[in-house]
Short mmCIF file of C-alpha atoms and ligand atoms in Angstrom, two decimals:
data_model
loop_
_atom_site.label_atom_id
_atom_site.label_comp_id
_atom_site.label_asym_id
_atom_site.label_seq_id
_atom_site.Cartn_x
_atom_site.Cartn_y
_atom_site.Cartn_z
CA MET A 1 25.69 -17.36 -3.72
CA GLU A 2 24.11 -15.35 -0.93
CA ILE A 3 20.33 -15.50 -0.51
CA TYR A 4 20.06 -11.75 -1.09
CA GLU A 5 21.66 -12.18 -4.50
CA LEU A 6 18.86 -14.41 -5.76
CA SER A 7 16.48 -13.10 -8.37
CA VAL A 8 12.72 -12.97 -7.86
CA SER A 9 12.20 -16.12 -9.90
CA GLU A 10 14.99 -17.99 -8.10
CA ILE A 11 13.54 -17.11 -4.70
CA ILE A 12 10.16 -18.49 -5.69
CA LYS A 13 11.73 -21.64 -7.14
CA LYS A 14 13.85 -22.32 -4.07
CA LEU A 15 10.96 -21.74 -1.70
CA LYS A 16 8.70 -24.08 -3.62
CA ALA A 17 11.46 -26.70 -3.78
CA ARG A 18 11.79 -26.28 0.00
CA GLU A 19 15.48 -25.45 -0.34
CA LEU A 20 14.77 -22.31 1.67
CA THR A 21 12.06 -21.15 4.04
CA THR A 22 10.27 -17.84 3.78
CA THR A 23 11.70 -16.84 7.16
CA GLU A 24 15.23 -17.55 5.98
CA VAL A 25 14.63 -15.34 2.96
CA VAL A 26 13.24 -12.46 5.02
CA ASN A 27 16.05 -12.72 7.56
CA ALA A 28 18.68 -12.77 4.83
CA TYR A 29 17.32 -9.55 3.36
CA PHE A 30 17.10 -7.79 6.69
CA LYS A 31 20.68 -8.80 7.42
CA ARG A 32 21.68 -7.24 4.11
CA ILE A 33 19.65 -4.14 4.93
CA GLU A 34 21.42 -3.82 8.28
CA GLU A 35 24.78 -3.94 6.50
CA VAL A 36 24.06 -1.66 3.57
CA GLU A 37 21.27 0.71 4.56
CA PRO A 38 23.49 2.88 6.80
CA LYS A 39 25.48 3.75 3.66
CA VAL A 40 22.59 4.06 1.19
CA ASP A 41 19.65 5.46 3.21
CA ALA A 42 17.03 4.07 0.86
CA PHE A 43 14.27 3.46 3.42
CA LEU A 44 12.02 5.74 5.43
CA THR A 45 10.28 2.89 7.28
CA LEU A 46 11.22 -0.76 7.72
CA THR A 47 8.52 -3.29 8.57
CA LYS A 48 10.63 -6.18 9.84
CA GLU A 49 8.14 -7.50 12.39
CA ASP A 50 5.24 -7.55 9.93
CA ALA A 51 7.48 -9.13 7.30
CA LEU A 52 8.55 -11.95 9.63
CA LYS A 53 4.98 -12.57 10.67
CA ARG A 54 3.90 -12.71 7.06
CA ALA A 55 6.77 -15.09 6.28
CA GLU A 56 5.50 -17.50 8.92
CA GLU A 57 1.96 -17.38 7.55
CA LEU A 58 3.22 -18.01 4.04
CA GLN A 59 5.39 -20.92 5.11
CA LYS A 60 2.28 -22.53 6.59
CA LYS A 61 0.53 -22.04 3.29
CA LEU A 62 3.34 -23.89 1.56
CA ASP A 63 3.46 -26.63 4.18
CA ASN A 64 -0.30 -27.15 3.81
CA ASN A 65 0.05 -27.40 0.03
CA GLU A 66 -2.27 -24.44 -0.54
CA LYS A 67 -2.28 -22.53 -3.83
CA LEU A 68 0.63 -20.08 -3.91
CA GLY A 69 0.68 -16.55 -5.35
CA THR A 70 2.73 -15.19 -8.26
CA LEU A 71 5.21 -13.49 -5.93
CA PHE A 72 5.27 -16.16 -3.27
CA GLY A 73 7.64 -15.19 -0.45
CA VAL A 74 9.31 -12.41 -2.43
CA PRO A 75 10.49 -9.39 -0.40
CA ILE A 76 9.50 -6.09 -1.97
CA ALA A 77 10.03 -2.42 -1.11
CA ILE A 78 7.38 0.23 -1.76
CA LYS A 79 7.84 3.89 -2.61
CA ASP A 80 6.46 5.88 0.28
CA ALA A 81 3.92 7.59 -1.97
CA ILE A 82 1.87 4.39 -2.07
CA CYS A 83 -0.54 3.82 0.81
CA THR A 84 0.02 0.81 3.04
CA ASN A 85 -2.59 -0.05 5.64
CA GLY A 86 -1.39 0.51 9.20
CA VAL A 87 2.05 1.65 8.04
CA ARG A 88 3.30 5.23 7.93
CA THR A 89 3.02 6.72 4.44
CA THR A 90 4.77 10.08 4.17
CA SER A 91 5.22 10.83 0.46
CA GLY A 92 8.55 12.30 1.59
CA SER A 93 6.79 15.29 3.14
CA LYS A 94 6.67 16.83 6.57
CA MET A 95 2.99 17.29 5.76
CA LEU A 96 2.46 13.53 6.14
CA GLU A 97 5.29 12.77 8.55
CA ASN A 98 3.00 10.94 10.97
CA PHE A 99 0.30 9.81 8.57
CA VAL A 100 -0.58 6.14 9.01
CA SER A 101 -2.66 5.03 6.07
CA PRO A 102 -6.00 3.42 7.02
CA TYR A 103 -6.13 1.44 3.77
CA ASP A 104 -4.02 -0.34 1.18
CA ALA A 105 -3.51 0.96 -2.33
CA THR A 106 -4.88 -1.48 -4.91
CA VAL A 107 -1.35 -2.51 -5.94
CA ILE A 108 -0.58 -3.36 -2.30
CA GLU A 109 -3.74 -5.42 -2.08
CA TYR A 110 -2.63 -7.32 -5.18
CA LEU A 111 0.88 -7.83 -3.82
CA LYS A 112 -0.48 -9.20 -0.57
CA LYS A 113 -2.95 -11.44 -2.36
CA GLU A 114 -0.12 -12.83 -4.46
CA ASP A 115 2.01 -13.55 -1.36
CA ALA A 116 4.72 -10.89 -1.68
CA ILE A 117 6.32 -9.69 1.56
CA ILE A 118 6.61 -5.94 2.09
CA VAL A 119 9.85 -5.08 3.87
CA GLY A 120 9.57 -1.30 3.99
CA LYS A 121 8.78 2.07 2.47
CA THR A 122 11.37 3.89 0.42
CA ASN A 123 12.58 7.45 0.24
CA LEU A 124 11.48 9.89 -2.48
CA ASP A 125 11.44 13.52 -3.44
CA GLU A 126 8.60 15.22 -1.59
CA PHE A 127 5.30 14.32 -3.29
CA ALA A 128 7.37 12.74 -6.08
CA MET A 129 8.57 16.13 -7.30
CA GLY A 130 12.20 15.91 -8.27
CA SER A 131 14.89 13.96 -10.06
CA SER A 132 17.42 13.24 -7.32
CA THR A 133 15.59 12.34 -4.07
CA GLU A 134 17.27 15.41 -2.57
CA HIS A 135 13.86 17.05 -2.09
CA SER A 136 12.81 14.48 0.52
CA ALA A 137 11.93 16.15 3.81
CA PHE A 138 13.71 13.38 5.70
CA LYS A 139 16.98 12.20 4.18
CA THR A 140 19.03 11.94 1.03
CA THR A 141 19.46 8.53 -0.54
CA LYS A 142 22.87 7.72 -1.95
CA ASN A 143 23.69 6.06 -5.24
CA PRO A 144 25.08 2.58 -4.45
CA TYR A 145 27.64 2.89 -7.27
CA ASN A 146 29.02 6.08 -5.79
CA LEU A 147 27.84 7.33 -2.43
CA THR A 148 28.68 10.95 -3.24
CA ARG A 149 26.07 10.94 -6.00
CA THR A 150 22.30 10.90 -6.11
CA PRO A 151 20.33 7.80 -7.11
CA GLY A 152 18.07 9.93 -9.32
CA GLY A 153 14.47 10.50 -8.47
CA SER A 154 11.84 10.79 -7.45
CA SER A 155 11.74 7.04 -6.68
CA GLY A 156 15.44 7.08 -5.73
CA GLY A 157 14.93 4.98 -2.59
CA SER A 158 13.31 2.12 -4.50
CA ALA A 159 15.97 2.16 -7.24
CA ALA A 160 18.85 2.26 -4.74
CA ALA A 161 17.30 -0.53 -2.62
CA VAL A 162 17.10 -2.84 -5.65
CA ALA A 163 20.54 -1.86 -6.97
CA SER A 164 22.17 -2.56 -3.61
CA TYR A 165 20.47 -5.95 -3.19
CA MET A 166 18.43 -4.91 -0.17
CA VAL A 167 15.38 -6.20 -2.05
CA PRO A 168 15.03 -8.03 -5.36
CA CYS A 169 12.20 -5.75 -6.51
CA ALA A 170 10.39 -2.55 -5.62
CA LEU A 171 7.52 -0.35 -6.70
CA GLY A 172 7.84 3.28 -7.67
CA SER A 173 5.66 5.84 -9.35
CA ASP A 174 6.44 7.65 -12.56
CA THR A 175 4.87 11.00 -13.45
CA GLY A 176 7.64 12.27 -15.68
CA GLY A 177 10.39 9.70 -15.33
CA SER A 178 10.54 8.82 -11.65
CA VAL A 179 10.87 5.10 -12.26
CA ARG A 180 12.99 5.15 -15.43
CA GLN A 181 15.49 7.87 -14.53
CA PRO A 182 16.51 6.44 -11.13
CA ALA A 183 16.55 2.94 -12.68
CA SER A 184 18.98 4.27 -15.26
CA LEU A 185 21.18 6.06 -12.71
CA CYS A 186 21.28 2.99 -10.45
CA GLY A 187 21.83 0.36 -13.17
CA VAL A 188 18.54 -1.53 -12.77
CA VAL A 189 15.47 -2.21 -14.89
CA GLY A 190 12.49 0.15 -14.52
CA LEU A 191 9.16 0.10 -16.35
CA LYS A 192 6.50 2.81 -16.59
CA PRO A 193 3.36 1.11 -17.90
CA THR A 194 0.71 2.53 -20.22
CA TYR A 195 -1.45 5.09 -18.41
CA GLY A 196 -4.41 3.24 -16.92
CA LEU A 197 -2.88 -0.24 -16.91
CA VAL A 198 -2.03 -0.17 -13.19
CA SER A 199 -4.48 1.23 -10.66
CA ARG A 200 -3.58 4.57 -9.09
CA TYR A 201 -5.96 4.03 -6.19
CA GLY A 202 -3.92 4.70 -3.05
CA LEU A 203 -1.07 6.41 -4.86
CA ILE A 204 -0.68 9.87 -3.35
CA ALA A 205 -1.37 12.11 -6.31
CA TYR A 206 1.16 14.44 -7.87
CA ALA A 207 -0.23 15.02 -11.39
CA SER A 208 -3.10 12.64 -11.94
CA SER A 209 -3.15 12.54 -15.73
CA PHE A 210 0.54 11.56 -15.78
CA ASP A 211 0.99 9.44 -12.62
CA GLN A 212 1.48 5.73 -13.07
CA ILE A 213 2.89 3.06 -10.75
CA GLY A 214 5.80 1.06 -12.13
CA ALA A 215 8.36 -1.49 -11.03
CA PHE A 216 12.11 -1.88 -10.44
CA THR A 217 13.97 -5.18 -10.73
CA ARG A 218 17.51 -6.28 -11.55
CA ASN A 219 16.47 -8.21 -14.64
CA VAL A 220 13.65 -8.38 -17.15
CA GLU A 221 12.39 -11.82 -16.14
CA ASP A 222 11.77 -10.56 -12.61
CA LEU A 223 9.97 -7.56 -14.02
CA THR A 224 7.41 -9.81 -15.72
CA LEU A 225 6.53 -11.41 -12.40
CA VAL A 226 6.00 -8.08 -10.65
CA MET A 227 4.04 -6.68 -13.59
CA ASN A 228 1.82 -9.77 -13.74
CA THR A 229 0.94 -9.06 -10.12
CA ILE A 230 0.23 -5.33 -10.23
CA ILE A 231 -1.74 -4.88 -13.46
CA GLY A 232 -5.51 -5.10 -13.55
CA THR A 233 -8.72 -3.17 -13.99
CA ASP A 234 -9.83 -1.38 -10.84
CA GLU A 235 -13.24 0.15 -10.32
CA LYS A 236 -11.77 2.37 -7.59
CA ASP A 237 -9.70 4.23 -10.21
CA SER A 238 -11.83 5.93 -12.85
CA THR A 239 -8.89 6.11 -15.26
CA SER A 240 -8.12 2.42 -14.94
CA ILE A 241 -8.53 0.70 -18.29
CA GLU A 242 -10.75 -2.29 -18.76
CA ARG A 243 -8.59 -4.89 -20.32
CA GLU A 244 -7.90 -8.56 -20.04
CA LYS A 245 -4.77 -9.33 -18.02
CA GLU A 246 -1.78 -10.38 -20.06
CA ASP A 247 0.79 -12.92 -18.87
CA TYR A 248 4.10 -11.18 -19.51
CA THR A 249 6.21 -14.29 -18.86
CA LYS A 250 5.09 -15.44 -22.32
CA PHE A 251 7.29 -12.70 -23.76
CA LEU A 252 10.55 -13.97 -22.29
CA VAL A 253 11.76 -14.94 -25.72
CA ASN A 254 15.16 -14.09 -27.13
CA ASP A 255 14.08 -12.85 -30.55
CA VAL A 256 13.89 -9.38 -32.08
CA LYS A 257 13.78 -10.37 -35.75
CA ASN A 258 10.44 -8.77 -36.46
CA ILE A 259 11.04 -5.71 -34.32
CA LYS A 260 11.47 -2.29 -35.92
CA ILE A 261 13.27 0.30 -33.84
CA GLY A 262 13.39 4.03 -34.58
CA VAL A 263 16.28 6.13 -33.28
CA PRO A 264 15.05 9.75 -33.14
CA LYS A 265 17.91 12.08 -34.03
CA GLU A 266 16.47 14.91 -31.93
CA PHE A 267 17.15 12.89 -28.76
CA TYR A 268 20.88 12.64 -29.42
CA GLY A 269 21.78 16.29 -29.75
CA GLU A 270 22.92 19.06 -27.49
CA GLY A 271 22.99 18.43 -23.76
CA LEU A 272 23.57 14.68 -24.02
CA LYS A 273 26.81 13.43 -22.46
CA PRO A 274 29.02 11.88 -25.19
CA GLU A 275 29.66 8.69 -23.19
CA ILE A 276 25.94 8.11 -22.86
CA LYS A 277 25.28 8.81 -26.52
CA GLU A 278 27.95 6.33 -27.48
CA SER A 279 26.55 3.58 -25.23
CA VAL A 280 22.99 3.97 -26.47
CA LEU A 281 24.07 4.06 -30.13
CA LYS A 282 26.12 0.91 -29.49
CA ALA A 283 22.97 -0.71 -28.13
CA ALA A 284 21.20 0.28 -31.36
CA GLU A 285 23.97 -1.49 -33.28
CA LYS A 286 23.56 -4.51 -31.04
CA PHE A 287 19.86 -4.67 -31.83
CA LYS A 288 20.76 -4.63 -35.52
CA GLU A 289 23.23 -7.46 -35.00
CA MET A 290 20.53 -9.40 -33.22
CA GLY A 291 18.29 -9.12 -36.25
CA ALA A 292 16.06 -6.13 -35.49
CA THR A 293 15.49 -3.37 -38.04
CA VAL A 294 17.00 -0.17 -36.73
CA GLU A 295 16.62 3.18 -38.49
CA GLU A 296 17.13 6.83 -37.74
CA CYS A 297 13.82 8.65 -37.37
CA SER A 298 12.47 12.00 -36.29
CA LEU A 299 10.48 12.89 -33.19
CA ASN A 300 10.53 16.61 -33.07
CA ILE A 301 9.24 17.39 -29.59
CA ALA A 302 12.38 18.08 -27.61
CA ASP A 303 11.90 21.86 -27.83
CA TYR A 304 8.56 21.98 -26.09
CA CYS A 305 8.05 18.76 -24.14
CA LEU A 306 9.64 20.01 -20.90
CA ALA A 307 7.58 23.21 -20.85
CA THR A 308 4.41 21.27 -21.64
CA TYR A 309 5.03 18.78 -18.89
CA TYR A 310 5.95 21.31 -16.22
CA ILE A 311 2.94 23.51 -16.98
CA VAL A 312 0.31 20.78 -16.98
CA ALA A 313 1.87 18.70 -14.18
CA CYS A 314 2.22 21.72 -11.90
CA ALA A 315 -1.36 22.81 -12.66
CA GLU A 316 -2.60 19.38 -11.60
CA ALA A 317 -0.29 19.36 -8.58
CA SER A 318 -1.57 22.72 -7.36
CA SER A 319 -5.08 21.31 -7.40
CA ASN A 320 -4.17 17.90 -5.91
CA LEU A 321 -2.18 19.43 -3.09
CA ALA A 322 -4.98 21.81 -2.05
CA ARG A 323 -6.24 19.03 0.23
CA PHE A 324 -3.32 19.52 2.61
CA ASP A 325 -4.85 22.30 4.65
CA GLY A 326 -4.23 21.25 8.25
CA ILE A 327 -7.87 20.33 8.73
CA ARG A 328 -8.46 16.89 7.34
CA TYR A 329 -5.23 15.03 7.90
CA GLY A 330 -1.51 15.46 8.08
CA TYR A 331 0.49 18.26 9.60
CA ARG A 332 -1.33 21.08 11.40
CA SER A 333 0.58 24.19 12.39
CA PRO A 334 0.55 24.74 16.14
CA ASN A 335 1.21 28.45 15.59
CA ALA A 336 -2.10 29.57 14.05
CA THR A 337 -4.50 32.06 15.61
CA ASN A 338 -7.46 31.80 13.23
CA LEU A 339 -8.67 29.65 10.32
CA LYS A 340 -7.00 31.56 7.52
CA ASP A 341 -3.80 31.66 9.50
CA LEU A 342 -4.07 27.91 10.01
CA TYR A 343 -4.19 27.25 6.25
CA LYS A 344 -1.30 29.60 5.62
CA LYS A 345 0.98 28.41 8.37
CA THR A 346 0.24 24.74 7.85
CA ARG A 347 1.16 24.98 4.19
CA ARG A 348 4.12 27.26 4.78
CA GLU A 349 5.58 24.96 7.43
CA GLY A 350 4.47 21.62 5.97
CA PHE A 351 5.60 21.90 2.35
CA GLY A 352 9.19 22.08 1.16
CA GLU A 353 10.59 24.61 -1.25
CA GLU A 354 10.24 22.59 -4.48
CA VAL A 355 6.62 21.68 -3.73
CA LYS A 356 5.81 25.33 -3.05
CA ARG A 357 7.50 26.35 -6.28
CA ARG A 358 5.27 23.96 -8.21
CA ILE A 359 2.11 25.01 -6.41
CA PHE A 360 2.92 28.63 -7.28
CA LEU A 361 3.67 27.76 -10.88
CA GLY A 362 0.55 25.61 -11.19
CA THR A 363 -1.70 28.21 -9.62
CA ALA A 364 -0.24 30.90 -11.87
CA VAL A 365 -0.81 28.98 -15.11
CA LEU A 366 -4.38 28.24 -14.10
CA SER A 367 -5.26 31.77 -13.03
CA SER A 368 -7.74 33.63 -15.20
CA GLY A 369 -5.30 35.99 -16.89
CA TYR A 370 -2.90 33.21 -17.84
CA SER A 371 -4.78 30.00 -18.34
CA ASN A 372 -5.36 30.60 -22.05
CA LYS A 373 -1.82 31.70 -22.57
CA TYR A 374 -0.16 28.83 -20.71
CA TYR A 375 -2.44 26.02 -19.60
CA SER A 376 -4.55 25.77 -22.77
CA LYS A 377 -1.47 26.16 -24.95
CA ALA A 378 0.25 23.39 -23.05
CA GLN A 379 -2.76 21.12 -23.56
CA GLU A 380 -2.54 21.79 -27.28
CA ALA A 381 1.14 20.98 -27.19
CA ARG A 382 0.29 17.80 -25.31
CA ASN A 383 -1.96 16.71 -28.16
CA ALA A 384 0.77 17.54 -30.65
CA ILE A 385 3.21 15.34 -28.70
CA LYS A 386 0.70 12.48 -28.73
CA ALA A 387 0.24 12.90 -32.47
CA GLN A 388 3.99 12.79 -33.09
CA PHE A 389 4.30 9.58 -31.15
CA ALA A 390 1.35 8.09 -33.03
CA GLU A 391 3.06 8.97 -36.30
CA CYS A 392 6.28 7.24 -35.18
CA PHE A 393 4.44 4.11 -34.10
CA LYS A 394 2.96 3.74 -37.56
CA LYS A 395 6.48 2.86 -38.67
CA TYR A 396 8.24 1.51 -35.61
CA ASP A 397 7.51 -0.88 -32.77
CA PHE A 398 9.85 0.97 -30.43
CA ILE A 399 11.71 4.21 -30.14
CA LEU A 400 15.18 4.01 -28.63
CA THR A 401 16.58 6.95 -26.64
CA PRO A 402 18.87 7.53 -23.68
CA THR A 403 16.91 7.51 -20.41
CA SER A 404 18.82 10.44 -18.95
CA PRO A 405 21.12 12.99 -20.58
CA CYS A 406 23.64 12.56 -17.74
CA GLU A 407 24.91 9.89 -15.38
CA ALA A 408 24.27 10.02 -11.61
CA PHE A 409 25.12 13.55 -10.52
CA LYS A 410 26.69 14.80 -7.31
CA PHE A 411 24.65 16.00 -4.36
CA GLY A 412 23.89 19.69 -4.66
CA GLU A 413 24.97 19.81 -8.30
CA LYS A 414 21.49 20.71 -9.56
CA THR A 415 19.62 21.86 -6.47
CA ASP A 416 20.49 25.53 -6.82
CA ASP A 417 19.02 25.78 -10.28
CA PRO A 418 15.60 24.16 -10.69
CA LEU A 419 15.80 24.42 -14.47
CA GLU A 420 18.99 22.36 -14.48
CA MET A 421 17.16 19.70 -12.47
CA TYR A 422 14.15 19.80 -14.82
CA LEU A 423 16.47 19.29 -17.79
CA ALA A 424 17.44 15.90 -16.36
CA ASP A 425 13.91 14.77 -17.33
CA ILE A 426 14.06 15.81 -20.95
CA TYR A 427 13.88 12.27 -22.34
CA THR A 428 11.37 10.85 -19.90
CA VAL A 429 8.59 13.46 -19.58
CA PRO A 430 7.27 13.17 -23.16
CA ILE A 431 6.31 9.55 -22.45
CA ASN A 432 3.94 10.43 -19.60
CA THR A 433 2.69 13.39 -21.59
CA ALA A 434 1.52 10.93 -24.24
CA GLY A 435 0.58 8.19 -21.75
CA VAL A 436 2.55 5.49 -23.57
CA PRO A 437 4.75 2.90 -21.81
CA ALA A 438 8.56 2.90 -21.63
CA ILE A 439 11.26 0.82 -20.02
CA SER A 440 14.76 1.74 -18.92
CA ILE A 441 17.38 -0.99 -19.09
CA PRO A 442 21.11 -0.91 -18.37
CA CYS A 443 23.30 -0.52 -21.47
CA GLY A 444 26.76 0.35 -20.16
CA TYR A 445 28.94 2.23 -17.70
CA THR A 446 30.75 5.52 -17.81
CA GLU A 447 34.51 5.56 -17.53
CA SER A 448 34.15 6.22 -13.82
CA GLY A 449 31.94 3.15 -13.42
CA LEU A 450 28.50 4.75 -13.20
CA PRO A 451 25.57 2.95 -14.86
CA ILE A 452 24.08 4.11 -18.15
CA GLY A 453 20.50 3.30 -19.11
CA MET A 454 18.58 3.37 -22.35
CA GLN A 455 14.89 3.81 -22.87
CA LEU A 456 12.60 1.83 -25.16
CA ILE A 457 9.32 3.64 -25.77
CA GLY A 458 6.36 1.74 -27.21
CA ASN A 459 2.79 2.31 -28.29
CA TYR A 460 -0.12 1.91 -25.84
CA PHE A 461 -0.20 -1.60 -24.32
CA SER A 462 2.98 -2.74 -26.03
CA GLU A 463 4.43 -3.91 -22.70
CA GLY A 464 4.60 -7.55 -23.83
CA LYS A 465 6.72 -6.95 -26.92
CA MET A 466 8.67 -4.30 -25.03
CA ILE A 467 9.58 -6.91 -22.44
CA GLN A 468 10.60 -9.31 -25.21
CA THR A 469 12.82 -6.67 -26.82
CA ALA A 470 14.44 -5.70 -23.52
CA TYR A 471 14.86 -9.34 -22.52
CA SER A 472 16.54 -10.19 -25.82
CA TYR A 473 19.01 -7.33 -25.38
CA GLU A 474 19.73 -8.44 -21.84
CA GLN A 475 20.36 -12.04 -22.98
CA ASN A 476 22.92 -10.79 -25.50
CA THR A 477 24.78 -8.39 -23.21
CA ASN A 478 26.17 -8.34 -19.70
CA TRP A 479 25.63 -5.10 -17.81
CA ASN A 480 25.34 -6.33 -14.27
CA LYS A 481 28.35 -5.13 -12.39
CA LYS A 482 27.62 -5.07 -8.66
CA PRO A 483 27.71 -1.70 -6.89
CA GLU A 484 30.75 -1.14 -4.71
CA PHE A 485 29.50 1.75 -2.55
CA LYS A 486 32.46 3.86 -3.64
CA GLU A 487 33.14 7.29 -2.21
CA ASP A 488 35.18 9.82 -4.11
N1 LIG B 1 11.49 14.50 -12.25
C1 LIG B 1 10.16 14.79 -12.71
C2 LIG B 1 9.56 15.89 -11.87
O1 LIG B 1 10.23 16.38 -11.02
C3 LIG B 1 9.32 13.55 -12.68
C4 LIG B 1 8.84 13.20 -11.35
C5 LIG B 1 8.02 11.97 -11.32
O2 LIG B 1 8.00 11.21 -12.28
N2 LIG B 1 7.31 11.78 -10.22
O3 LIG B 1 8.43 16.26 -12.07
#
């Protein structure tokens, strides 16, 4: 077995047993990156020198028998929307092309404290707006299972890096599906935690009441180790929730006997690819076989969840992105003649088309003539969505749906029609709208060999049991075909 094929837990074990050194691990991953990255284009920045330096420091820690962190010596990739001290952080935008963050996001602080090794920053749709990573201002990331297809988005770089074994784990952010959808399209595990469980301090904001940092791994056990590291109350984030830290490794138990799963019929209707429907329903059968209670249920939000999400998220985005004005930081147009012109030209030249579309939409729904009609209505709908979820969770521990209505799509297939692209998020946006957690795990392949993912949605703070349920499924199935970097 190659070093780069090891899981997070195996790396830690082998390092502690002194079967490997931290430098060997880092070098093995960079060798893999050199081989595969030219095909996949997952990274915007690689931090090899820093990573090797860190590896040396960590090896000394081990040699001196010091206390070791929960992610000791584990290489990790970070979505480039998360600030890393002294390292360029672009959020996929020309606006921040040369922005070097002067501080670490809280999650990065935690990762460093727990001895993880950051190997680089991954590609994303500009300001995390998109579902294919095609809206990045810098490059398009390819799906490792088929290089002519997108990895999903917006955290497509992180998902593709994990799927192609360039790192064993990565962080992403999920505002409306940006961890789960690319995880599903790239055949890896992706978790979006309960809103407030992971600090957003240092995450470049898209829509603050939806944004949440999550993790990608190739298996559920590895996910527990990353989650254990990144959760925690943070006084720097006013929406961070005060809560005792849970140890998710306790939930690595193969048992779903007391778990009740609802399968909402509305999520299996029009627009869902038959192959995907079949795979997810087979997974429901599997859960039954394994001893869980599985029943059809109703969650009648599909008609209005996309509109609700895109209205509120764009409203928040238009406000969050007002800070990019050419004055404080980031891109400044060299072509301006006066102050007003500077604002205009900076924003015209610095933002891409999709970001502008959302700023327009957000500004429109907040403007005085329309805010009652659209923004307030959408907030009401948001409450109705929350209430529907709450009703479901009275009866069920988890709700099982497909993660995405389609498999990895071809480049350009959805870029001409924004609505088509938005429809790719139909199953993931309601989760952020309610603020509940959800995980995407692999549950099959299409006939052409593309990964299929399913989504387990749980009530607030149900991450532990969710991990147990996902882990049990994983133990009873075998969806871990390696990507072959096919081109067709
Ligand atoms: N694809 C969704 C959007 O474009 C979600 C993005 C995200 O989660 N950051 O808004």
